[in-house]
PDB file of C-alpha atoms in Angstrom:
ATOM      1  CA  MET W 128      -1.604  -8.075 -24.618  1.00 46.00           C
ATOM      2  CA  THR W 129      -4.449  -7.356 -26.988  1.00 48.00           C
ATOM      3  CA  ASP W 130      -7.889  -5.948 -26.290  1.00 49.00           C
ATOM      4  CA  ASP W 131      -9.343  -9.372 -27.060  1.00 71.00           C
ATOM      5  CA  GLU W 132      -7.785 -10.856 -23.939  1.00 89.00           C
ATOM      6  CA  TYR W 133      -9.822 -10.468 -20.785  1.00 89.00           C
ATOM      7  CA  VAL W 134      -8.316 -10.669 -17.319  1.00 89.00           C
ATOM      8  CA  TYR W 135      -9.878 -10.838 -13.894  1.00 89.00           C
ATOM      9  CA  ASP W 136      -9.440  -7.703 -11.782  1.00 86.00           C
ATOM     10  CA  GLU W 137      -9.091  -8.714  -8.133  1.00 86.00           C
ATOM     11  CA  GLU W 138     -10.074  -5.308  -6.767  1.00 82.00           C
ATOM     12  CA  SER W 139     -13.366  -4.876  -8.595  1.00 85.00           C
ATOM     13  CA  GLY W 140     -14.161  -8.570  -9.059  1.00 89.00           C
ATOM     14  CA  GLU W 141     -14.852  -8.055 -12.763  1.00 89.00           C
ATOM     15  CA  TRP W 142     -13.453  -9.318 -16.034  1.00 91.00           C
ATOM     16  CA  MET W 143     -12.054  -6.526 -18.195  1.00 88.00           C
ATOM     17  CA  PRO W 144      -9.846  -6.071 -21.288  1.00 89.00           C
ATOM     18  CA  ALA W 145      -6.159  -6.480 -20.446  1.00 87.00           C
ATOM     19  CA  SER W 146      -5.276  -3.021 -21.821  1.00 86.00           C
ATOM     20  CA  GLU W 147      -7.906  -1.367 -19.624  1.00 86.00           C
ATOM     21  CA  LEU W 148      -6.585  -3.188 -16.516  1.00 83.00           C
ATOM     22  CA  ALA W 149      -2.981  -2.130 -17.340  1.00 84.00           C
ATOM     23  CA  ALA W 150      -4.049   1.507 -17.690  1.00 82.00           C
ATOM     24  CA  LYS W 151      -5.932   1.338 -14.391  1.00 79.00           C
ATOM     25  CA  GLN W 152      -2.879  -0.092 -12.604  1.00 77.00           C
ATOM     26  CA  SER W 153      -0.474   2.497 -14.034  1.00 74.00           C
ATOM     27  CA  ALA W 154      -2.841   5.319 -12.939  1.00 70.00           C
ATOM     28  CA  ALA W 155      -2.853   3.839  -9.434  1.00 68.00           C
ATOM     29  CA  ASP W 156       0.961   3.788  -9.314  1.00 67.00           C
ATOM     30  CA  THR W 157       1.308   7.556  -9.928  1.00 73.00           C
ATOM     31  CA  VAL W 158       1.443   9.760  -6.870  1.00 77.00           C
ATOM     32  CA  GLU W 159      -0.080  13.239  -6.959  1.00 86.00           C
ATOM     33  CA  VAL W 160       2.007  15.766  -5.064  1.00 91.00           C
ATOM     34  CA  ARG W 161       0.450  19.152  -4.301  1.00 93.00           C
ATOM     35  CA  ASP W 162       2.062  22.229  -2.770  1.00 94.00           C
ATOM     36  CA  ALA W 163       0.695  24.252   0.165  1.00 93.00           C
ATOM     37  CA  VAL W 164      -1.757  26.099  -2.105  1.00 94.00           C
ATOM     38  CA  GLY W 165      -2.965  23.013  -3.933  1.00 93.00           C
ATOM     39  CA  ASN W 166      -1.005  23.285  -7.225  1.00 94.00           C
ATOM     40  CA  LEU W 167       0.079  20.006  -8.776  1.00 93.00           C
ATOM     41  CA  LEU W 168       3.851  19.531  -8.685  1.00 94.00           C
ATOM     42  CA  ALA W 169       5.973  17.669 -11.259  1.00 92.00           C
ATOM     43  CA  ASP W 170       9.630  16.724 -11.603  1.00 92.00           C
ATOM     44  CA  GLY W 171      11.752  19.719 -12.539  1.00 93.00           C
ATOM     45  CA  ASP W 172       9.399  22.373 -11.112  1.00 95.00           C
ATOM     46  CA  ALA W 173      10.831  25.315  -9.255  1.00 95.00           C
ATOM     47  CA  VAL W 174       9.374  25.961  -5.796  1.00 96.00           C
ATOM     48  CA  THR W 175       9.585  28.697  -3.178  1.00 96.00           C
ATOM     49  CA  LEU W 176       9.590  28.132   0.570  1.00 96.00           C
ATOM     50  CA  ILE W 177       6.587  29.602   2.426  1.00 96.00           C
ATOM     51  CA  LYS W 178       8.167  29.310   5.918  1.00 95.00           C
ATOM     52  CA  ASP W 179      11.629  29.513   7.498  1.00 96.00           C
ATOM     53  CA  LEU W 180      12.937  25.945   7.896  1.00 94.00           C
ATOM     54  CA  ASP W 181      15.745  24.710  10.135  1.00 93.00           C
ATOM     55  CA  VAL W 182      17.742  22.097   8.264  1.00 90.00           C
ATOM     56  CA  LYS W 183      18.692  19.255  10.578  1.00 87.00           C
ATOM     57  CA  GLY W 184      22.343  18.253  10.388  1.00 83.00           C
ATOM     58  CA  ALA W 185      23.361  21.272   8.275  1.00 83.00           C
ATOM     59  CA  GLY W 186      23.184  23.879  11.042  1.00 86.00           C
ATOM     60  CA  GLN W 187      21.520  26.173   8.559  1.00 89.00           C
ATOM     61  CA  THR W 188      18.147  27.876   8.195  1.00 93.00           C
ATOM     62  CA  LEU W 189      16.418  28.237   4.822  1.00 94.00           C
ATOM     63  CA  LYS W 190      14.517  31.483   4.853  1.00 96.00           C
ATOM     64  CA  ARG W 191      10.967  32.056   3.587  1.00 96.00           C
ATOM     65  CA  GLY W 192      11.056  32.983  -0.098  1.00 96.00           C
ATOM     66  CA  THR W 193      14.128  30.839  -0.883  1.00 95.00           C
ATOM     67  CA  LEU W 194      13.920  29.494  -4.448  1.00 95.00           C
ATOM     68  CA  ILE W 195      14.568  25.769  -4.950  1.00 94.00           C
ATOM     69  CA  PRO W 196      15.203  25.502  -8.706  1.00 91.00           C
ATOM     70  CA  SER W 197      14.563  21.887  -9.610  1.00 91.00           C
ATOM     71  CA  ILE W 198      12.698  19.290  -7.571  1.00 94.00           C
ATOM     72  CA  ARG W 199      12.267  15.539  -7.897  1.00 93.00           C
ATOM     73  CA  LEU W 200       9.186  13.759  -6.630  1.00 91.00           C
ATOM     74  CA  THR W 201       9.455  10.666  -4.486  1.00 89.00           C
ATOM     75  CA  SER W 202       7.046   7.816  -3.939  1.00 85.00           C
ATOM     76  CA  ASP W 203       5.661   9.689  -0.916  1.00 88.00           C
ATOM     77  CA  ALA W 204       2.945  12.287  -1.692  1.00 86.00           C
ATOM     78  CA  GLN W 205       4.377  14.730   0.877  1.00 91.00           C
ATOM     79  CA  GLU W 206       8.171  14.439   0.331  1.00 93.00           C
ATOM     80  CA  ILE W 207      10.131  16.325  -2.329  1.00 94.00           C
ATOM     81  CA  ASP W 208      13.791  15.584  -3.051  1.00 95.00           C
ATOM     82  CA  CYS W 209      15.825  18.615  -4.068  1.00 92.00           C
ATOM     83  CA  LYS W 210      19.310  20.113  -4.295  1.00 91.00           C
ATOM     84  CA  TYR W 211      20.422  23.290  -2.606  1.00 90.00           C
ATOM     85  CA  PRO W 212      24.010  24.668  -2.443  1.00 89.00           C
ATOM     86  CA  GLY W 213      25.786  23.553   0.729  1.00 86.00           C
ATOM     87  CA  ILE W 214      23.093  20.983   1.716  1.00 89.00           C
ATOM     88  CA  LYS W 215      23.313  17.377   0.491  1.00 86.00           C
ATOM     89  CA  GLY W 216      20.249  15.117   0.465  1.00 88.00           C
ATOM     90  CA  LEU W 217      17.686  17.840   1.132  1.00 92.00           C
ATOM     91  CA  VAL W 218      14.097  16.519   1.425  1.00 93.00           C
ATOM     92  CA  LEU W 219      11.287  19.030   1.886  1.00 94.00           C
ATOM     93  CA  ARG W 220       7.665  18.514   2.854  1.00 94.00           C
ATOM     94  CA  ALA W 221       5.199  19.622   0.139  1.00 94.00           C
ATOM     95  CA  GLU W 222       3.186  21.573   2.740  1.00 95.00           C
ATOM     96  CA  PHE W 223       6.084  24.057   3.095  1.00 96.00           C
ATOM     97  CA  VAL W 224       6.537  24.991  -0.591  1.00 96.00           C
ATOM     98  CA  ARG W 225       4.660  26.820  -3.297  1.00 96.00           C
ATOM     99  CA  LYS W 226       5.022  26.258  -7.025  1.00 95.00           C
ATOM    100  CA  ARG W 227       6.856  29.056  -8.827  1.00 90.00           C
TER     101      ARG W 227
END
């Protein structure tokens, strides 16, 4: 689409350039994930646990201060997908981690 094409935005009820509408929609699709302190998290960040967490199904407790080396963000603003030795499919809540 070129800037000469105008499209109708259902949300605002206005006509706007197609490129502007596409940029607005892509910004709305991104999810901001923040840690317990308020730092913005991104894929690949290392995080540290701020609280002891019992891992359901693994019979294991992750202690406060445990380093999780590489995280992946999900579509949920509070869930972080990560890998940890001995635990498959570990999902942590963002409120229990701090960016390294």
